[in-house]
Tab-separated table of C-alpha atoms in Angstrom:
chain	number	residue	atom	x	y	z
J	1	MET	CA	0.016	0.049	0.009
J	2	HIS	CA	1.300	3.490	-0.905
J	3	PRO	CA	2.523	5.275	2.204
J	4	ARG	CA	0.297	8.332	1.681
J	5	LEU	CA	-2.953	6.054	1.091
J	6	HIS	CA	-1.902	4.286	4.363
J	7	ALA	CA	-1.536	7.637	6.129
J	8	VAL	CA	-4.979	8.824	4.947
J	9	LEU	CA	-6.645	5.428	5.864
J	10	ALA	CA	-4.972	5.579	9.395
J	11	GLU	CA	-6.369	8.945	10.132
J	12	PRO	CA	-8.397	8.736	13.296
J	13	ARG	CA	-11.799	10.371	13.753
J	14	VAL	CA	-12.014	13.750	15.369
J	15	SER	CA	-13.000	13.114	19.005
J	16	PRO	CA	-14.987	14.313	20.923
J	17	ALA	CA	-17.332	15.148	18.051
J	18	PRO	CA	-20.153	17.434	19.207
J	19	SER	CA	-23.743	15.670	19.330
J	20	ARG	CA	-26.969	17.251	18.274
J	21	LEU	CA	-27.090	20.907	18.713
J	22	TRP	CA	-30.044	23.311	18.668
J	23	ARG	CA	-28.854	24.420	15.294
J	24	ASP	CA	-29.482	20.972	13.804
J	25	TRP	CA	-33.075	20.995	15.006
J	26	ALA	CA	-33.507	24.561	13.613
J	27	VAL	CA	-32.296	23.425	10.272
J	28	ILE	CA	-34.819	20.518	10.125
J	29	ALA	CA	-37.576	22.830	11.441
J	30	VAL	CA	-36.870	25.216	8.371
J	31	LEU	CA	-36.213	22.579	5.716
J	32	THR	CA	-39.369	20.334	6.403
J	33	PRO	CA	-41.943	22.966	5.621
J	34	ALA	CA	-39.760	24.231	2.843
J	35	THR	CA	-39.698	20.745	1.259
J	36	LEU	CA	-43.411	20.510	1.452
J	37	VAL	CA	-43.962	23.829	-0.128
J	38	GLU	CA	-41.531	23.193	-2.852
J	39	GLY	CA	-43.034	19.817	-3.597
J	40	ALA	CA	-46.552	21.259	-3.860
J	41	LEU	CA	-45.497	24.281	-6.061
J	42	ARG	CA	-42.934	23.084	-8.410
J	43	PRO	CA	-44.577	21.600	-11.479
J	44	ASP	CA	-41.551	20.169	-13.050
J	45	LEU	CA	-41.071	17.341	-10.458
J	46	PRO	CA	-41.674	13.841	-12.235
J	47	TRP	CA	-43.096	12.419	-9.035
J	48	ARG	CA	-43.430	14.999	-6.340
J	49	VAL	CA	-44.959	12.769	-3.726
J	50	GLY	CA	-42.059	10.258	-3.909
J	51	CYS	CA	-39.492	13.027	-4.056
J	52	VAL	CA	-40.912	14.857	-1.045
J	53	VAL	CA	-41.285	11.676	1.004
J	54	VAL	CA	-37.563	10.450	0.293
J	55	ALA	CA	-36.272	13.922	1.113
J	56	LEU	CA	-38.199	14.280	4.418
J	57	ALA	CA	-37.097	10.781	5.235
J	58	LEU	CA	-33.384	11.724	4.859
J	59	LEU	CA	-33.633	14.956	6.906
J	60	PRO	CA	-32.843	13.201	10.179
J	61	THR	CA	-29.447	12.421	8.930
J	62	ILE	CA	-28.361	15.923	9.806
J	63	LEU	CA	-28.845	15.069	13.354
J	64	TRP	CA	-26.110	12.164	13.420
J	65	ARG	CA	-23.752	13.764	10.745
J	66	ARG	CA	-21.045	14.471	13.209
J	67	THR	CA	-21.096	11.415	15.515
J	68	ARG	CA	-21.894	8.893	12.598
J	69	PRO	CA	-20.658	10.707	9.400
J	70	LEU	CA	-20.018	7.610	7.246
J	71	ALA	CA	-23.446	5.922	8.175
J	72	MET	CA	-25.451	9.124	7.478
J	73	VAL	CA	-23.549	9.432	3.964
J	74	VAL	CA	-24.106	5.902	3.089
J	75	ILE	CA	-27.838	6.242	3.994
J	76	ALA	CA	-28.354	9.574	2.320
J	77	PHE	CA	-26.390	9.097	-0.857
J	78	GLY	CA	-26.984	5.333	-1.187
J	79	GLY	CA	-30.712	5.981	-1.032
J	80	THR	CA	-30.640	8.880	-3.524
J	81	THR	CA	-28.290	6.821	-5.806
J	82	VAL	CA	-30.880	3.979	-6.021
J	83	ALA	CA	-34.098	6.176	-5.991
J	84	PRO	CA	-33.877	7.346	-9.724
J	85	PHE	CA	-33.861	3.711	-10.829
J	86	VAL	CA	-36.821	2.730	-8.785
J	87	LEU	CA	-38.857	5.983	-8.786
J	88	PRO	CA	-40.167	8.281	-11.619
J	89	GLY	CA	-38.104	11.119	-10.040
J	90	ASP	CA	-34.965	11.945	-8.433
J	91	PRO	CA	-35.327	13.394	-4.785
J	92	CYS	CA	-32.238	15.462	-5.277
J	93	GLN	CA	-33.979	17.557	-7.871
J	94	LEU	CA	-35.532	19.359	-4.888
J	95	PHE	CA	-33.546	22.530	-3.904
J	96	THR	CA	-34.191	21.713	-0.332
J	97	ALA	CA	-32.217	18.445	-0.772
J	98	SER	CA	-28.934	20.532	-0.913
J	99	PHE	CA	-28.726	19.804	2.822
J	100	LEU	CA	-26.755	16.780	1.543
J	101	VAL	CA	-23.830	19.002	1.205
J	102	LEU	CA	-23.642	19.190	5.017
J	103	LEU	CA	-23.100	15.503	5.124
J	104	VAL	CA	-20.149	15.546	2.792
J	105	TYR	CA	-18.798	18.503	4.830
J	106	ALA	CA	-19.240	16.497	7.994
J	107	LEU	CA	-17.731	13.362	6.425
J	108	LEU	CA	-14.356	15.135	5.898
J	109	ARG	CA	-14.557	17.240	9.113
J	110	TRP	CA	-15.309	14.590	11.735
J	111	GLY	CA	-14.834	11.163	10.027
J	112	SER	CA	-11.726	8.983	10.096
J	113	GLY	CA	-9.604	8.577	6.840
J	114	ARG	CA	-11.264	5.249	6.101
J	115	ASP	CA	-14.571	6.876	6.467
J	116	ALA	CA	-13.729	9.508	4.026
J	117	VAL	CA	-12.442	7.056	1.380
J	118	ILE	CA	-15.681	4.924	1.617
J	119	GLY	CA	-17.992	7.802	2.012
J	120	SER	CA	-16.425	9.604	-1.006
J	121	PHE	CA	-17.286	6.450	-3.180
J	122	PHE	CA	-20.929	6.841	-2.440
J	123	VAL	CA	-20.875	10.568	-3.174
J	124	VAL	CA	-19.175	10.087	-6.511
J	125	ALA	CA	-21.699	7.249	-7.195
J	126	LYS	CA	-24.647	9.452	-6.506
J	127	VAL	CA	-23.439	12.328	-8.743
J	128	THR	CA	-22.432	10.026	-11.559
J	129	ALA	CA	-25.943	8.082	-11.306
J	130	ALA	CA	-27.749	11.365	-11.712
J	131	GLY	CA	-25.993	12.018	-14.864
J	132	VAL	CA	-26.516	8.385	-16.062
J	133	VAL	CA	-30.231	8.586	-15.722
J	134	GLY	CA	-30.419	12.033	-17.220
J	135	SER	CA	-31.592	13.870	-13.927
J	136	ILE	CA	-28.858	16.460	-14.728
J	137	ASP	CA	-27.162	17.411	-17.951
J	138	GLY	CA	-23.344	17.673	-18.443
J	139	GLY	CA	-22.980	21.220	-16.962
J	140	GLU	CA	-24.942	20.277	-13.931
J	141	LEU	CA	-22.924	17.050	-13.576
J	142	VAL	CA	-19.667	19.147	-13.475
J	143	ALA	CA	-21.275	21.692	-11.105
J	144	GLY	CA	-22.434	18.773	-8.893
J	145	PHE	CA	-18.917	17.424	-8.584
J	146	ALA	CA	-17.573	20.974	-8.015
J	147	VAL	CA	-19.997	21.741	-5.195
J	148	MET	CA	-19.133	18.285	-3.444
J	149	PHE	CA	-15.464	18.914	-3.982
J	150	ALA	CA	-15.836	22.273	-2.385
J	151	ALA	CA	-17.600	20.994	0.596
J	152	ALA	CA	-15.088	18.308	1.150
J	153	THR	CA	-12.163	20.812	0.819
J	154	LEU	CA	-13.838	22.976	3.287
J	155	GLY	CA	-14.344	20.221	5.809
J	156	VAL	CA	-10.499	19.166	5.440
J	157	ALA	CA	-9.496	22.751	5.849
J	158	ILE	CA	-11.460	23.277	8.927
J	159	ARG	CA	-10.375	20.076	10.389
J	160	PHE	CA	-6.720	20.600	10.099
J	161	ARG	CA	-7.210	24.279	11.429
J	162	ALA	CA	-8.924	22.954	14.418
J	163	ALA	CA	-6.112	20.271	14.792
J	164	ALA	CA	-3.544	23.078	14.587
J	165	ARG	CA	-5.360	25.099	17.397
J	166	LEU	CA	-5.550	22.048	19.636
J	167	ARG	CA	-1.762	21.494	19.160
J	168	GLU	CA	-1.098	25.060	20.018
J	169	LEU	CA	-3.148	24.793	23.169
J	170	ASP	CA	-1.453	21.818	24.158
J	171	ARG	CA	1.934	23.526	23.706
J	172	VAL	CA	0.822	26.448	25.785
J	173	LYS	CA	-0.275	24.106	28.497
J	174	LEU	CA	2.956	22.197	28.419
J	175	LEU	CA	4.952	25.368	28.412
J	176	GLU	CA	3.053	26.580	31.525
J	177	ARG	CA	3.626	23.302	33.193
J	178	GLU	CA	7.357	23.685	32.389
J	179	ARG	CA	7.308	27.170	33.857
J	180	LEU	CA	5.484	26.026	37.017
J	181	ALA	CA	7.877	23.124	37.442
J	182	ARG	CA	10.875	25.511	37.116
J	183	ASP	CA	9.275	27.776	39.833
J	184	LEU	CA	8.726	24.827	42.195
J	185	HIS	CA	12.070	23.365	41.625
J	186	ASP	CA	14.011	26.619	42.047
J	187	THR	CA	12.098	27.506	45.260
J	188	VAL	CA	12.635	23.987	46.888
J	189	ALA	CA	16.267	23.916	45.591
J	190	HIS	CA	16.859	27.100	47.338
J	191	HIS	CA	15.637	25.929	50.645
J	192	VAL	CA	17.483	22.577	50.361
J	193	SER	CA	20.746	24.379	49.390
J	194	ALA	CA	20.251	26.453	52.624
J	195	MET	CA	19.711	23.238	54.572
J	196	ALA	CA	22.826	21.715	53.249
J	197	ILE	CA	24.824	24.939	54.032
J	198	ARG	CA	23.489	24.910	57.696
J	199	ALA	CA	24.480	21.325	58.041
J	200	GLN	CA	27.996	22.022	56.911
J	201	ALA	CA	28.241	24.871	59.358
J	202	GLY	CA	27.132	22.610	61.970
J	203	ILE	CA	29.730	20.123	61.157
J	204	ALA	CA	32.371	22.891	61.227
J	205	VAL	CA	31.656	23.814	64.859
J	206	SER	CA	30.959	20.235	66.023
J	207	ALA	CA	34.064	20.017	68.070
J	208	SER	CA	32.364	21.379	71.011
J	209	GLN	CA	29.147	19.386	70.538
J	210	PRO	CA	28.089	15.838	71.363
J	211	HIS	CA	28.919	13.148	68.628
J	212	ALA	CA	25.162	12.507	68.250
J	213	ALA	CA	24.739	16.032	66.915
J	214	VAL	CA	27.623	15.493	64.541
J	215	GLU	CA	25.928	12.289	63.147
J	216	ALA	CA	22.669	14.198	62.932
J	217	LEU	CA	24.247	16.992	60.944
J	218	ARG	CA	26.073	14.497	58.617
J	219	THR	CA	22.750	12.826	57.910
J	220	ILE	CA	21.091	16.240	57.103
J	221	GLU	CA	23.883	17.014	54.815
J	222	ALA	CA	23.775	13.781	52.999
J	223	GLU	CA	20.114	13.724	52.651
J	224	ALA	CA	19.931	17.243	51.487
J	225	SER	CA	22.547	16.827	48.923
J	226	ARG	CA	20.910	13.652	47.555
J	227	ALA	CA	17.491	15.325	47.334
J	228	LEU	CA	19.015	18.304	45.484
J	229	ALA	CA	20.792	15.956	42.960
J	230	GLU	CA	17.685	13.804	42.336
J	231	MET	CA	15.569	17.035	41.891
J	232	ARG	CA	18.001	18.440	39.397
J	233	ALA	CA	18.070	15.172	37.473
J	234	MET	CA	14.213	14.927	37.409
J	235	VAL	CA	13.728	18.330	35.768
J	236	ARG	CA	16.665	18.602	33.649
J	237	VAL	CA	14.669	17.679	30.611
J	238	LEU	CA	12.205	20.403	31.389
J	239	ARG	CA	14.875	23.032	31.856
J	240	HIS	CA	16.693	22.250	28.517
J	241	ASP	CA	20.090	21.958	30.577
J	242	GLN	CA	19.576	25.458	31.873
J	243	PRO	CA	21.356	25.855	35.301
J	244	ALA	CA	19.145	26.223	38.339
J	245	ASP	CA	18.496	29.489	39.858
J	246	ARG	CA	19.493	29.711	43.431
J	247	GLU	CA	17.481	32.881	44.145
J	248	PRO	CA	13.934	32.581	45.202
J	249	HIS	CA	11.290	33.324	42.585
J	250	PRO	CA	9.093	36.418	43.078
J	251	GLN	CA	6.293	36.050	45.551
J	252	VAL	CA	3.170	37.828	46.434
J	253	ALA	CA	5.030	40.840	48.129
J	254	ASP	CA	6.693	41.450	44.957
J	255	ILE	CA	3.348	42.123	43.237
J	256	GLY	CA	3.664	45.666	44.746
J	257	ARG	CA	6.662	46.425	42.474
J	258	LEU	CA	4.320	46.261	39.518
J	259	ALA	CA	2.889	49.705	40.674
J	260	GLY	CA	6.085	51.522	39.930
J	261	GLN	CA	7.417	49.325	37.063
J	262	PHE	CA	5.877	51.318	34.248
J	263	ARG	CA	6.588	55.052	33.567
J	264	THR	CA	4.216	55.574	30.639
J	265	GLY	CA	0.583	54.161	29.931
J	266	PRO	CA	-2.125	53.410	32.371
J	267	SER	CA	-1.214	53.650	36.201
J	268	VAL	CA	-0.902	50.348	38.009
J	269	GLU	CA	-2.560	50.256	41.571
J	270	VAL	CA	-1.725	47.377	43.919
J	271	ASP	CA	-3.731	46.455	47.057
J	272	LEU	CA	-2.551	43.597	49.234
J	273	ARG	CA	-4.832	42.525	52.048
J	274	GLY	CA	-4.843	39.515	54.442
J	275	ASP	CA	-2.290	37.220	55.808
J	276	LEU	CA	0.067	36.680	52.831
J	277	ASP	CA	3.157	35.411	54.802
J	278	ASP	CA	2.659	31.747	54.966
J	279	LEU	CA	1.622	30.878	51.387
J	280	ALA	CA	3.024	27.875	49.651
J	281	PRO	CA	6.111	29.166	47.361
J	282	GLY	CA	4.367	27.723	44.379
J	283	VAL	CA	1.198	29.583	45.105
J	284	GLY	CA	2.871	32.828	45.831
J	285	SER	CA	4.999	32.553	42.673
J	286	ALA	CA	1.873	31.678	40.571
J	287	LEU	CA	0.084	34.709	41.986
J	288	TYR	CA	2.924	36.978	40.866
J	289	ARG	CA	3.071	35.356	37.548
J	290	LEU	CA	-0.639	35.769	36.960
J	291	ALA	CA	-0.706	39.384	38.008
J	292	GLN	CA	2.346	40.107	35.817
J	293	GLU	CA	0.924	38.528	32.835
J	294	SER	CA	-2.550	40.143	33.352
J	295	VAL	CA	-0.953	43.561	33.811
J	296	THR	CA	1.113	43.275	30.779
J	297	ASN	CA	-1.792	42.129	28.734
J	298	ALA	CA	-3.925	44.939	29.858
J	299	ARG	CA	-1.324	47.486	28.954
J	300	ARG	CA	-1.018	45.820	25.503
J	301	HIS	CA	-4.617	45.322	24.743
J	302	ALA	CA	-6.894	47.605	26.607
J	303	ARG	CA	-7.503	50.673	24.475
J	304	HIS	CA	-7.684	54.004	26.122
J	305	ALA	CA	-7.132	52.556	29.568
J	306	THR	CA	-5.961	55.002	32.373
J	307	ARG	CA	-5.864	52.726	35.273
J	308	ILE	CA	-5.074	49.110	36.049
J	309	GLU	CA	-6.128	47.746	39.576
J	310	VAL	CA	-4.432	44.760	41.153
J	311	SER	CA	-5.835	43.444	44.372
J	312	VAL	CA	-4.826	40.341	46.347
J	313	ALA	CA	-7.005	39.258	49.281
J	314	ALA	CA	-6.262	36.201	51.489
J	315	ASP	CA	-8.385	34.215	53.955
J	316	ASP	CA	-7.864	31.177	55.964
J	317	THR	CA	-8.178	28.735	53.096
J	318	SER	CA	-7.519	30.674	49.883
J	319	VAL	CA	-6.075	33.762	48.178
J	320	ARG	CA	-7.920	35.733	45.431
J	321	LEU	CA	-6.299	37.851	42.844
J	322	ARG	CA	-8.259	40.362	40.744
J	323	VAL	CA	-6.767	42.388	37.911
J	324	SER	CA	-9.045	44.834	35.959
J	325	ASP	CA	-8.721	47.861	33.678
J	326	ASP	CA	-10.891	50.683	32.580
J	327	GLY	CA	-10.327	50.134	28.922
J	328	GLU	CA	-12.751	51.037	26.197
J	329	ALA	CA	-15.848	48.769	25.831
J	330	GLY	CA	-15.658	46.441	22.916
J	331	ALA	CA	-11.810	46.313	22.839
J	332	ALA	CA	-10.252	42.998	22.378
J	333	GLY	CA	-9.630	41.113	25.537
J	334	PRO	CA	-6.228	41.111	27.207
J	335	THR	CA	-5.451	37.746	26.077
J	336	GLY	CA	-6.851	38.284	22.549
J	337	SER	CA	-8.473	35.607	20.493
J	338	PRO	CA	-8.099	32.695	20.396
J	339	GLY	CA	-6.776	33.161	23.962
J	340	PHE	CA	-3.413	31.243	24.234
J	341	GLY	CA	-2.203	33.500	26.998
J	342	LEU	CA	-5.322	32.951	29.109
J	343	THR	CA	-5.120	29.219	28.480
J	344	GLY	CA	-1.569	29.367	30.067
J	345	MET	CA	-2.917	31.356	32.961
J	346	LYS	CA	-5.870	28.809	33.502
J	347	GLU	CA	-3.348	26.028	33.227
J	348	ARG	CA	-1.263	27.132	35.979
J	349	ALA	CA	-4.207	27.957	38.310
J	350	ASP	CA	-5.547	24.497	37.572
J	351	LEU	CA	-2.190	22.779	38.328
J	352	LEU	CA	-2.354	24.331	41.770
J	353	GLY	CA	-5.965	23.432	42.493
J	354	GLY	CA	-7.483	26.810	41.688
J	355	THR	CA	-9.498	28.668	39.098
J	356	CYS	CA	-8.773	31.518	36.734
J	357	GLN	CA	-11.394	33.476	34.813
J	358	ALA	CA	-11.273	36.555	32.386
J	359	GLY	CA	-13.989	38.522	30.654
J	360	PRO	CA	-15.265	41.976	29.804
J	361	ASP	CA	-16.932	43.976	32.517
J	362	PRO	CA	-20.526	45.124	31.993
J	363	GLY	CA	-19.503	48.833	31.476
J	364	ARG	CA	-16.046	48.932	30.317
J	365	GLY	CA	-12.801	47.345	31.017
J	366	TRP	CA	-11.705	43.722	31.437
J	367	THR	CA	-11.072	41.701	34.526
J	368	VAL	CA	-8.960	38.536	35.425
J	369	THR	CA	-9.878	36.687	38.557
J	370	ALA	CA	-7.894	33.855	39.945
J	371	VAL	CA	-8.590	31.975	43.263
J	372	LEU	CA	-5.996	29.543	44.649
J	373	PRO	CA	-5.664	27.474	47.712
J	374	ARG	CA	-3.303	28.777	50.166
J	375	GLN	CA	-1.022	25.622	50.125
J	376	GLY	CA	-1.711	24.573	46.516
J	377	VAL	CA	-2.632	21.130	45.390
J	378	GLY	CA	0.000	18.347	44.310
J	379	ALA	CA	2.922	20.578	44.934
């Protein structure tokens, strides 16, 4: 088998495919009376009753075109291929039968590669049969193939565009996981390094101390050094061989520096409330990163904004971050569309057991809200 054909046949179905939507029922609600009216008013139909009955019987295929694209194509195009040979008329002569194009689109958009190949055979057979029995002339035959090809091409194009977007979203999530892993690693590594240094200092002055203290200090030193080495090996692939930063990463208290960081553009006002001293290092670092990203995006995308407000409030179980601007209503959101920046922020909050939401305010402006547990989850 040719490698390209094998690759096409091996293409999996798009999953998860959306089930029936309200739009599908709306299409059927519009096409059902339209088919009845067309069948009653068009005098050129050879057998209007049979054409209308077949067309109405095939309308429900719209409901399952995403979840069962091949089966719906086989039913619809197989039925309309046989109909001209057993009925006086071709149901596809109805203008309302153009909904069959949706099935072709769905076949290439949601079906597997094998489904697309098999379903295309039924589509080609239908158009060819219509030309053989004389339902359409030569020009209409060419137009029929062109329409079906256009629908299939559109389905393929949107399919690969959606796949590219999913890959980009996965890349953003993985990048955010890497950043969080770096923050957690460097924070813990900083404290473990301090532990090792203290143990070495204890050994240096152990001459005046009991031997049990010396052994304890040696154990602390060995365990700290081993833990630090194992941690470096664990995250080396994430860091792309970058050396570990021995300095602690910015924490909640560093959010206050955002107020004086920018000399131009909208002013940044920071308000820190509650007990923010004993937050988990990963949570504190994440809050700073979320605030920094939100402020940067607001300055970049909020049109005619004069003020950016950053507030952090902590209680006994969680800490809440809110970043809002007074930008012009209708301006693009801080993360833009399709929102990869917001995706990374949500991923970071989710990894720590929290939530992150963003959206326009009722009047004007844009607000980002994040809620994280004080000690994080899984850190």
